[in-house]
Coordinates of C-alpha atoms in Angstrom, one line a residue:
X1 CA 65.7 107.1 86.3
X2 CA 63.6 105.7 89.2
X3 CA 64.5 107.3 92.5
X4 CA 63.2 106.7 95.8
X5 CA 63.7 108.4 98.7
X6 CA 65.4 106.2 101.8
X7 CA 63.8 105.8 105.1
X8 CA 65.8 108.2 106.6
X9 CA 65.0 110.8 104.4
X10 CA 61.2 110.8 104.4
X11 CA 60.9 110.7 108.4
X12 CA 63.4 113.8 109.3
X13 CA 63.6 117.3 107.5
X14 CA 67.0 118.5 107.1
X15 CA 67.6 122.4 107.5
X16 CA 68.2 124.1 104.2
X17 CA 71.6 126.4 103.6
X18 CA 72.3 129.5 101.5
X19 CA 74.8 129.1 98.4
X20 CA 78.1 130.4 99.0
X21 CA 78.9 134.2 97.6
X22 CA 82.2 136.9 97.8
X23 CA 85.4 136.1 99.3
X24 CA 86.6 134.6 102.3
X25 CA 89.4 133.0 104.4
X26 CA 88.9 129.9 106.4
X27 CA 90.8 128.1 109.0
X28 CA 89.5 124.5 107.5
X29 CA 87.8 124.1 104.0
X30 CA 85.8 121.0 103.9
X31 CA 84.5 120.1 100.7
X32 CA 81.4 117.8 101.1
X33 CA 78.0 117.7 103.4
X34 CA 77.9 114.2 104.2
X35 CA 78.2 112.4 107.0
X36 CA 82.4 112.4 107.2
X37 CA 82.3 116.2 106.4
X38 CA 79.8 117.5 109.4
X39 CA 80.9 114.8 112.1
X40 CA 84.4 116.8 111.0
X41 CA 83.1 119.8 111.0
X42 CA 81.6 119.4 114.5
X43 CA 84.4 118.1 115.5
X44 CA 86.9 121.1 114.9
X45 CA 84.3 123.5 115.8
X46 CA 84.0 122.0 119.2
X47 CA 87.9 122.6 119.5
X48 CA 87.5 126.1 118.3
X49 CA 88.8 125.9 114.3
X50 CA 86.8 127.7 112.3
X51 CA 85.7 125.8 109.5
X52 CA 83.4 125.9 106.2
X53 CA 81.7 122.9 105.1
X54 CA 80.6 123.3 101.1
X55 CA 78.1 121.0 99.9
X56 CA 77.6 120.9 95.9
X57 CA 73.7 119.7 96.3
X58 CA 71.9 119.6 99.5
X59 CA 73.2 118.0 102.7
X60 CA 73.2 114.4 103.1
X61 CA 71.9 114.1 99.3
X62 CA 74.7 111.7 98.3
X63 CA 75.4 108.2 100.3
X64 CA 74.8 109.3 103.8
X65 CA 71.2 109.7 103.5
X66 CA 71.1 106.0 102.0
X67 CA 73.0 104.1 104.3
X68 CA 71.6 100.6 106.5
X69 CA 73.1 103.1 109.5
X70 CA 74.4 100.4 111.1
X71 CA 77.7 101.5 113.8
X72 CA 79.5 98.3 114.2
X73 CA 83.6 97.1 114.2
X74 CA 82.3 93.6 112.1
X75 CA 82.5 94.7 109.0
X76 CA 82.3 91.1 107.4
X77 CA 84.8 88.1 107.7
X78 CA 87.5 90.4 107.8
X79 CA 89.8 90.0 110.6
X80 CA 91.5 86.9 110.1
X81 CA 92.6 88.0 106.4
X82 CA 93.6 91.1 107.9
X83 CA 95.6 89.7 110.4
X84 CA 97.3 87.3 107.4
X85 CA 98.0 90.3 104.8
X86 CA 98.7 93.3 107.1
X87 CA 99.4 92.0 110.4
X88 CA 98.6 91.4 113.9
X89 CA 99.3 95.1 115.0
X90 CA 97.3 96.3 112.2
X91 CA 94.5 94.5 112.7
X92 CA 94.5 95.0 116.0
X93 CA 94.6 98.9 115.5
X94 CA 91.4 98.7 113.1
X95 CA 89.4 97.1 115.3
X96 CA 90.5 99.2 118.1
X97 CA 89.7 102.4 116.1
X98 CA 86.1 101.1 115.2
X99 CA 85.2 100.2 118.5
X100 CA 86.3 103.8 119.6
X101 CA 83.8 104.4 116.9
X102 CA 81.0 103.2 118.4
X103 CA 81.9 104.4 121.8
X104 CA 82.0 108.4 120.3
X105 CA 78.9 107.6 118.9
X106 CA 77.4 107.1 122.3
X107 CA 79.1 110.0 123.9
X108 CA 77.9 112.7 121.5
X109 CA 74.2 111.5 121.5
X110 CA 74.2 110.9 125.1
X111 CA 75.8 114.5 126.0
X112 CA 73.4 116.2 123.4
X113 CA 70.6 114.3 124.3
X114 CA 69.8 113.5 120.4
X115 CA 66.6 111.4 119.9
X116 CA 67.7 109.4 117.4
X117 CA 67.0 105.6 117.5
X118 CA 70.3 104.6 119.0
X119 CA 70.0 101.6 120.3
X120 CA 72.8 99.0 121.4
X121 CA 72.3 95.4 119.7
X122 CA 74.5 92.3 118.6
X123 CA 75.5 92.3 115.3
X124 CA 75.6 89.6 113.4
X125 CA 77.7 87.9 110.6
X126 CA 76.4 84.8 109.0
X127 CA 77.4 82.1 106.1
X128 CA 77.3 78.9 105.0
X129 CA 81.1 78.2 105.9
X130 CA 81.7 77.7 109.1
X131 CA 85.2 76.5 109.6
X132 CA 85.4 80.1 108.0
X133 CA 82.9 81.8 110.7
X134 CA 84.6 79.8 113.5
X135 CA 88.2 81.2 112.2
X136 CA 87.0 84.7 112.2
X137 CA 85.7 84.2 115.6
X138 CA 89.0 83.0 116.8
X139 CA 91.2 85.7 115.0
X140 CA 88.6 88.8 116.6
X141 CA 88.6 87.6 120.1
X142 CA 92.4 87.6 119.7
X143 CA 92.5 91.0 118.7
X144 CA 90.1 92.1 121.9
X145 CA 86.6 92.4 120.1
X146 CA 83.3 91.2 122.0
X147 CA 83.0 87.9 119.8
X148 CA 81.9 84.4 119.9
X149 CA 80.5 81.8 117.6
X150 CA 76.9 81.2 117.9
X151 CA 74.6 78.5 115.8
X152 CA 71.2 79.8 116.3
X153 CA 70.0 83.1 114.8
X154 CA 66.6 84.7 114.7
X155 CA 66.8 85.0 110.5
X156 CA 64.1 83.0 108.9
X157 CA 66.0 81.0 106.9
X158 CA 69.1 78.5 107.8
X159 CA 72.8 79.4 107.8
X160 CA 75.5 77.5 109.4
X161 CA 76.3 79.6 112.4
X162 CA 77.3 83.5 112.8
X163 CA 79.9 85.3 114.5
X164 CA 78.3 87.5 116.8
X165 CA 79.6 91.1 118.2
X166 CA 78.2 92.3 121.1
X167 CA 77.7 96.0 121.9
X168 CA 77.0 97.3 118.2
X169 CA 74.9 99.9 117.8
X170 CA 72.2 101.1 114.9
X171 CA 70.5 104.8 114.3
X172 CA 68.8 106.8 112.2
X173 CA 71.8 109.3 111.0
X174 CA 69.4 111.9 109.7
X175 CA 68.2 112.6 112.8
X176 CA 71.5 112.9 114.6
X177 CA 73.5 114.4 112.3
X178 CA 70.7 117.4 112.2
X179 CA 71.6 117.7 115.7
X180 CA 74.9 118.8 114.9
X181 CA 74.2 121.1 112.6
X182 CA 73.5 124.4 114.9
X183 CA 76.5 126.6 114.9
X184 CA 78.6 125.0 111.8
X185 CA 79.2 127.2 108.6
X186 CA 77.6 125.1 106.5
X187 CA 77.3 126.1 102.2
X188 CA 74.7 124.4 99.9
X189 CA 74.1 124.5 95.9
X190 CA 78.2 125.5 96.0
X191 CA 79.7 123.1 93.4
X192 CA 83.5 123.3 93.1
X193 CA 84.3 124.6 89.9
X194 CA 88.4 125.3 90.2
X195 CA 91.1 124.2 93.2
X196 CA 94.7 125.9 93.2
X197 CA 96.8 125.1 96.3
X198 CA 93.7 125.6 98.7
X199 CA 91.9 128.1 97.1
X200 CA 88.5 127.0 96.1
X201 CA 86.5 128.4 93.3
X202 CA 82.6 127.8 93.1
X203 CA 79.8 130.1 91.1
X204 CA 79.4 132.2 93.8
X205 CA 83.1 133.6 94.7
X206 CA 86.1 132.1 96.6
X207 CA 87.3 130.8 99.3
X208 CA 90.9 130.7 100.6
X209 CA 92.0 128.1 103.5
X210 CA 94.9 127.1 105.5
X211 CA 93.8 123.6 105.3
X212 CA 91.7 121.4 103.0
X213 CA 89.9 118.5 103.2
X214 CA 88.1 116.3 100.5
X215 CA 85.3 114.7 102.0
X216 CA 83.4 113.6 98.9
X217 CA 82.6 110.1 98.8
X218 CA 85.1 110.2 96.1
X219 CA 87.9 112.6 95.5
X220 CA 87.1 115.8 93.6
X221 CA 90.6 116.1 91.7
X222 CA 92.8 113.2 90.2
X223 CA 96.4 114.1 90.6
X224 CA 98.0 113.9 93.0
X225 CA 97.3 111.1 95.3
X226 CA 96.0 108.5 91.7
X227 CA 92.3 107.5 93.7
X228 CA 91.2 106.8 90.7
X229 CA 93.4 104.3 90.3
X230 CA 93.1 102.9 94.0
X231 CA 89.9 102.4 94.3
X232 CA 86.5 101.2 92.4
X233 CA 83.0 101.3 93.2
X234 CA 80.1 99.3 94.2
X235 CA 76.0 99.8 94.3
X236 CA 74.1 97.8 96.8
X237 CA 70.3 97.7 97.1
X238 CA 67.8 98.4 99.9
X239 CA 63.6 97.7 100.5
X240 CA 62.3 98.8 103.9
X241 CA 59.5 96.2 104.9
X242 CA 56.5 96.9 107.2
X243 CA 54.7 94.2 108.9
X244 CA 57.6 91.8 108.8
X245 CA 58.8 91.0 112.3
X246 CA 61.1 92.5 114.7
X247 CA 64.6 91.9 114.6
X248 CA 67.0 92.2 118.0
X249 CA 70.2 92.2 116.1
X250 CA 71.7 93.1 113.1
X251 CA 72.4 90.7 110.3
X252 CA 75.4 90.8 107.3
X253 CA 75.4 87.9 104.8
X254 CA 78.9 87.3 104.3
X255 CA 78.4 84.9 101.2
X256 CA 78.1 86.5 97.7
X257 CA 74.1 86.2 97.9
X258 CA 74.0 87.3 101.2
X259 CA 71.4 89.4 103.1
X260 CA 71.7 92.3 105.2
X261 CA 69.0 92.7 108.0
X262 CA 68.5 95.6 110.4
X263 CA 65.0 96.5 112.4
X264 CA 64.1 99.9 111.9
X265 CA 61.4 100.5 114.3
X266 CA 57.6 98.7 115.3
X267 CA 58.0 95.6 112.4
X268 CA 60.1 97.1 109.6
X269 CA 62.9 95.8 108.6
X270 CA 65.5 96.7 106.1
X271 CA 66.6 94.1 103.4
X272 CA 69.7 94.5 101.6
X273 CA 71.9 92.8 99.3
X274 CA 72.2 91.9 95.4
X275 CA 74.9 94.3 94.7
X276 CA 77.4 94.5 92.0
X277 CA 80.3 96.6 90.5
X278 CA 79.1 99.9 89.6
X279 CA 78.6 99.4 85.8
X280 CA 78.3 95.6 85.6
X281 CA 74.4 95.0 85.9
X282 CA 73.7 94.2 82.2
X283 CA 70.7 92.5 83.0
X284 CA 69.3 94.3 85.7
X285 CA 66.8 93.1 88.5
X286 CA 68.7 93.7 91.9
X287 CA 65.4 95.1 93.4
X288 CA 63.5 92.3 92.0
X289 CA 65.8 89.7 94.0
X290 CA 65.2 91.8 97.3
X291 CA 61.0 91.8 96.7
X292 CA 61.0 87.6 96.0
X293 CA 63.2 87.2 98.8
X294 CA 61.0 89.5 101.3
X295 CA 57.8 87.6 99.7
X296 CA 59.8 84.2 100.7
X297 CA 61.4 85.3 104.2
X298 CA 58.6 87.7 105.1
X299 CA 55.2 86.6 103.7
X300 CA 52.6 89.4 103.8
X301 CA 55.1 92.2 104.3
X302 CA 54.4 95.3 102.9
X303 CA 57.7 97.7 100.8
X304 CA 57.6 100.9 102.4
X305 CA 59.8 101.9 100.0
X306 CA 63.6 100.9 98.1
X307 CA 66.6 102.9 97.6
X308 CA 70.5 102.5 96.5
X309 CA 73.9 103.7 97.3
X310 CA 77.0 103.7 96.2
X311 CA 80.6 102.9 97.7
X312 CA 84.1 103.3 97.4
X313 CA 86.1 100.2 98.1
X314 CA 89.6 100.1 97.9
X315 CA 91.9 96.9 97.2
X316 CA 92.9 96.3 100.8
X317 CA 89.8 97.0 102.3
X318 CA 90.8 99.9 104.9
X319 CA 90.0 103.4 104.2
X320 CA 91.9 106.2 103.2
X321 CA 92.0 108.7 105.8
X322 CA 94.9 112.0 106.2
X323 CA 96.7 113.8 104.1
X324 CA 95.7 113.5 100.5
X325 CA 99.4 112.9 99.3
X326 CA 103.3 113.2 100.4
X327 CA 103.4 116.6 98.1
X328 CA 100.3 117.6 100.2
X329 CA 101.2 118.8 103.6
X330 CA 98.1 120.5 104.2
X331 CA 95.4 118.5 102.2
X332 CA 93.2 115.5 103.7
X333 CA 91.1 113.4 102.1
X334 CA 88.4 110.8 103.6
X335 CA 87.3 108.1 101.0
X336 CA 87.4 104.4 100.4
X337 CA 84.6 103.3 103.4
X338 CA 84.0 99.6 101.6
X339 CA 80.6 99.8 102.4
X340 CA 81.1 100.7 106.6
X341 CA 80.5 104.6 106.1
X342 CA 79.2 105.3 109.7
X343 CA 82.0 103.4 111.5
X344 CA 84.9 104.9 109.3
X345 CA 83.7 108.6 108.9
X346 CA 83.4 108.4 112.8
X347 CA 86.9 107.1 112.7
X348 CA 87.6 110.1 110.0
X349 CA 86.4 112.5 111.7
X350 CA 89.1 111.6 114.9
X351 CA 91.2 111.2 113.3
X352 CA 91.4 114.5 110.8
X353 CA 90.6 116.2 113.7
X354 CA 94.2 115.0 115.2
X355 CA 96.0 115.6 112.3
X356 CA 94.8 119.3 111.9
X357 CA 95.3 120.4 115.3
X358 CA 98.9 118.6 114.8
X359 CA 97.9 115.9 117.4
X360 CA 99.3 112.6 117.9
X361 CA 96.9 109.5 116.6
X362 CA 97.8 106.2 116.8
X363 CA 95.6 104.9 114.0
X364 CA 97.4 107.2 111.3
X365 CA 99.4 104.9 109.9
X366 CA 96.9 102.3 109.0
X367 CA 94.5 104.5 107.3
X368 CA 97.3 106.5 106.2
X369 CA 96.6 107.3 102.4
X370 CA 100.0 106.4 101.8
X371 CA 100.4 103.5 102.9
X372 CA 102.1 100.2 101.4
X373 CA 98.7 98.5 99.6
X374 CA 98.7 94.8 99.4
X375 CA 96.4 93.7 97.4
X376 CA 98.2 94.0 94.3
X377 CA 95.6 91.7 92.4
X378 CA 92.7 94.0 93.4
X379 CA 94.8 96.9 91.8
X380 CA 95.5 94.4 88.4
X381 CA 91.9 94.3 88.1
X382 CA 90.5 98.0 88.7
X383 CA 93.6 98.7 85.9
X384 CA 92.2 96.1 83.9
X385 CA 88.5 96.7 83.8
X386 CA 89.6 100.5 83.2
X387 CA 91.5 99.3 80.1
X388 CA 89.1 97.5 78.5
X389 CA 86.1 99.9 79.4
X390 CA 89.0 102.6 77.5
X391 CA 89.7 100.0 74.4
X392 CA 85.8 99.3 74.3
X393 CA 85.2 103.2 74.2
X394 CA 87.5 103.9 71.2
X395 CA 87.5 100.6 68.7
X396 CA 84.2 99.2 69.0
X397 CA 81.1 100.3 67.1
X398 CA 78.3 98.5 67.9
X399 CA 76.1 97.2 64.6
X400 CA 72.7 97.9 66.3
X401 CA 70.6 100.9 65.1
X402 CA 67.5 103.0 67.7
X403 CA 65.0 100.3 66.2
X404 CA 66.7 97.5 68.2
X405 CA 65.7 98.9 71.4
X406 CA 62.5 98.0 72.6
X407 CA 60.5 99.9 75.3
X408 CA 61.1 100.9 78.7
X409 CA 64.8 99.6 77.6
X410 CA 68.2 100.9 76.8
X411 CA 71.4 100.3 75.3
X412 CA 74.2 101.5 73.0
X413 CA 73.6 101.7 69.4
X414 CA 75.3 103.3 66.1
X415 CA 73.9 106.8 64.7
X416 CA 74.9 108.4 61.6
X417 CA 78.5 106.8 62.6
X418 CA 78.6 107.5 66.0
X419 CA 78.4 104.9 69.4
X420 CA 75.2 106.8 71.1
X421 CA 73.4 105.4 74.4
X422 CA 70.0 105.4 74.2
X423 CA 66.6 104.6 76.3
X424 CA 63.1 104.1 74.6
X425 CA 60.9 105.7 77.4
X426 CA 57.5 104.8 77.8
X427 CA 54.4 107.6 77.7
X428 CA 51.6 107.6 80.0
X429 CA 49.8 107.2 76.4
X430 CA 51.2 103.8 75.3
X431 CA 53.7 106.1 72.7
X432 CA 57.6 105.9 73.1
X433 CA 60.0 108.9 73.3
X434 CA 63.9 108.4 72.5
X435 CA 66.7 109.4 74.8
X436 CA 70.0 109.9 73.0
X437 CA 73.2 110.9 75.3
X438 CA 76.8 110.6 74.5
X439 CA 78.5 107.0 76.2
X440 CA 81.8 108.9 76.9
X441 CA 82.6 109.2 80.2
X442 CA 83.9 112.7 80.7
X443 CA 85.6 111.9 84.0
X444 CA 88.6 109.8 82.2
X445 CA 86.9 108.7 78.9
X446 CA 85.5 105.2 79.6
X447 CA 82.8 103.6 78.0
X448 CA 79.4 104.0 80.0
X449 CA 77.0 101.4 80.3
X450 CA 73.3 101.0 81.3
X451 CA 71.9 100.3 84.2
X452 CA 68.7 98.5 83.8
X453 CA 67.7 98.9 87.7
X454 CA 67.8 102.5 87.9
X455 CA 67.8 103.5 84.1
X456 CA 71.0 105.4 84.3
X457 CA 74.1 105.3 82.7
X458 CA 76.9 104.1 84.8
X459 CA 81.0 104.1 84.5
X460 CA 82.6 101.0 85.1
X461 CA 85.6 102.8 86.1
X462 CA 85.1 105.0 88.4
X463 CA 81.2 104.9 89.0
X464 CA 80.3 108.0 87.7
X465 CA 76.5 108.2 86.5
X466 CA 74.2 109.9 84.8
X467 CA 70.2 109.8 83.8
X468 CA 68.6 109.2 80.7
X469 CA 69.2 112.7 79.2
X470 CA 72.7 112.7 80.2
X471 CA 72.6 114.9 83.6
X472 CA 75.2 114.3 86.4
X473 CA 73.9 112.1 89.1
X474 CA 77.2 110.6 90.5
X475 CA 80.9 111.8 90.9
X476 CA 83.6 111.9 90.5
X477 CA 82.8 113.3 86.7
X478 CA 81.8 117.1 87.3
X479 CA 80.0 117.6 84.3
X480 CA 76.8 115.6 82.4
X481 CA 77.6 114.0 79.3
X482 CA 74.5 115.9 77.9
X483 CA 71.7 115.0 75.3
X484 CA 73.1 114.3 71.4
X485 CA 71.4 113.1 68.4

């Protein structure tokens, strides 16, 4: 698989932590090291709970450290559907808690004096359609949000007008969220291997809490709460650009081959866009469509370097944040950030933070994990895509042999019987070697499929992936599907 680090992550060295070993008691387990986990963490700590924060890798190794980092409440053309499907309150309440957001954002950084980039800028939302941009405009401003419909941009190329948000804000999360880090118990290289009630197993020992929270992109256990059945996932594609120009807002394509835009210091800008469903990229070349659009927008520019991430996004486009189900009183869960990860772990982190210390919040019940989900077609369709990547898994053999697969290319083939995924790897001599892995899932069994981009094999059900010998690179599966023959 090619990997690349982000920009975050080659400009800011993150402090290593010791695996977890013996047996403890916590006040607050909190199972993940991204950014929802430590701005919890943080959080608690500064109200005096004791918590643990276990990371299974390294901090920040999953999505965090490949986010745009922008901090914004416009999260698309989003508030006058909201207001349709879930209401005016609701609505209302979401935009409310993301502006609060923001606001925390400034507060921490300014009372910590973090060097970290802030800065406050307008961020922008473009399309084609705009009786569609002037309707969002209308329905934001009616919920209270800084809004108004503007025609000119600064984007070298044409749209029909934007709805812009003032106040936003964009960072480099790295370097704040490093900030944070001094006096948190923080656990790295501690993989969860077992969970009973709230007692945590990894390879080092145990660890016994009065409260748990999942904060791990997405959930680490299936039942109860059925995520995997609420949500799917997404992969969206990033080049950082030096020498292009600078940018004094931030930029969101809200068509389907939409941009986004963000400056990221003296002339680099950050182009994003060409994603897909996790595990529906047959034919590849999202990073290709970013480099001809930079060579057409930004002539001369030079790619620093490209990276991916991945999201959860669930069917009615609000996250799930409290308690992981009704049967679990004292289990939370943070998930579901459709693509907005440093507004909604902000608003996580708030808003677990309330709900542990038994405080009142008034967002609860529209991030509530428990809530009413309307979009019932959304839900059809993650239940459909699962059932046929299942049905595709058990009664089709493919009728293609190794030979088929030419260089530097992968697919699934049939071996001695057997439905095998494979990847004909190119030596620095000119010779080929062959990469053989099982295609079953071993999350929930579906049928795994490659991924051109990033030669990896990918879940269309859940977004699980893995590399060319099989090795885990993406939950929620906890094991590798392993080399075979």
């Amino acid at each position: 698989m090619e990997s690349t680090k982000s920009l975050w992550e080659k400009t800011v060295s993150v402090p290593s932590y010791p695996s977890f070993t013996g047996d403890s008691h916590t006040d607050v387990l909190i199972i993940g090291g991204g950014i929802a986990g430590i701005l919890t963490a943080y959080m608690l700590t500064e109200k005096g709970v004791r918590c643990t924060v276990l990371e299974a890798a390294s901090l920040f190794s999953g999505q965090t450290g490949r986010t745009t980092a922008k901090i914004t409440s416009q999260h698309g053309l989003i508030y006058e559907k909201m207001i349709r499907t879930h209401g005016f309150t609701t609505a209302r309440a979401y935009a409310e808690a993301s502006e609060a957001a923001i606001a925390e954002y400034r507060r921490i950084a300014n009372e910590k004096n973090i060097e970290c980039e802030m800065e406050t800028l307008p961020a922008y939302v473009y399309s084609t359609d705009r009786e569609a941009l002037k309707r969002e405009t209308e329905s934001a401003i009616a919920l209270g949000l800084p809004a108004s419909f503007v025609i000119e941009t600064e984007l070298p190329f044409s749209a029909a007008g934007a709805v812009r948000f003032e106040k936003q804000a964009q960072f480099h999360p790295l370097k704040f969220l490093t900030a944070l880090l001094p006096g948190l118990e923080i656990y790295e290289n501690s993989p969860v291997l077992a969970i009973k009630g709230r007692s945590v197993t990894v390879p080092g020992g145990s660890i016994h809490a009065k409260k748990l929270i999942f904060a791990t992109n997405f959930p680490k256990i299936n039942l109860p709460g059925f995520y995997f059945m609420r949500m799917h996932r997404e992969r969206s594609y990033v080049i950082a650009l030096e020498s292009a120009f600078h940018l004094h807002g931030m930029y969101y394509g809200a068509d389907k081959d939409g941009f986004s835009l963000r400056g990221a210091g003296d002339g680099v800008i950050l182009l994003g866009g060409a994603g897909h469903r996790t595990g529906k990229n047959p034919d590849g070349g999202s990073f290709q469509t970013l480099k001809q659009a930079a060579e057409r927008l930004f002539p001369g520019a030079q790619i620093l370097c490209q990276w991916s991430a991945q999201d959860c996004m669930t069917p009615d486009h609000i996250p799930y944040i409290g308690r992981f189900s009704k049967n679990t009183p004292d289990t939370y869960v943070a998930t579901g950030f459709c693509k907005w990860g440093m507004t909604s772990a902000m608003v996580a982190a708030k808003l677990l933070c309330d709900l542990i210390r038994r405080k009142p919040n008034r967002y609860a019940s529209v991030f509530s994990p428990s809530r009413k989900l309307v979009g019932i077609a959304a839900i059809l369709s993650d239940g459909i895509q699962t059932a046929g990547s299942l049905a595709k898994q058990v009664f089709y053999l493919p009728n293609r042999d190794a030979r088929t697969i030419p260089p530097g290319h992968g697919g699934i083939v049939q071996i001695g019987g057997h439905k095998r995924g494979v990847y004909r790897e190119i030596l620095p001599d000119g010779k080929t070697k062959l990469h053989v892995v099982s295609v079953k899932c071993p999350h929930l069994g579906c049928e795994l499929v490659w991924n051109p981009d990033e030669k990896s094999w990918d879940c269309p059900c859940h977004g699980s992936r893995f590399d060319i010998d099989g090795r885990l690179l993406d939950g929620p599966a906890e094991k590798g599907v392993g080399k075979t023959r």
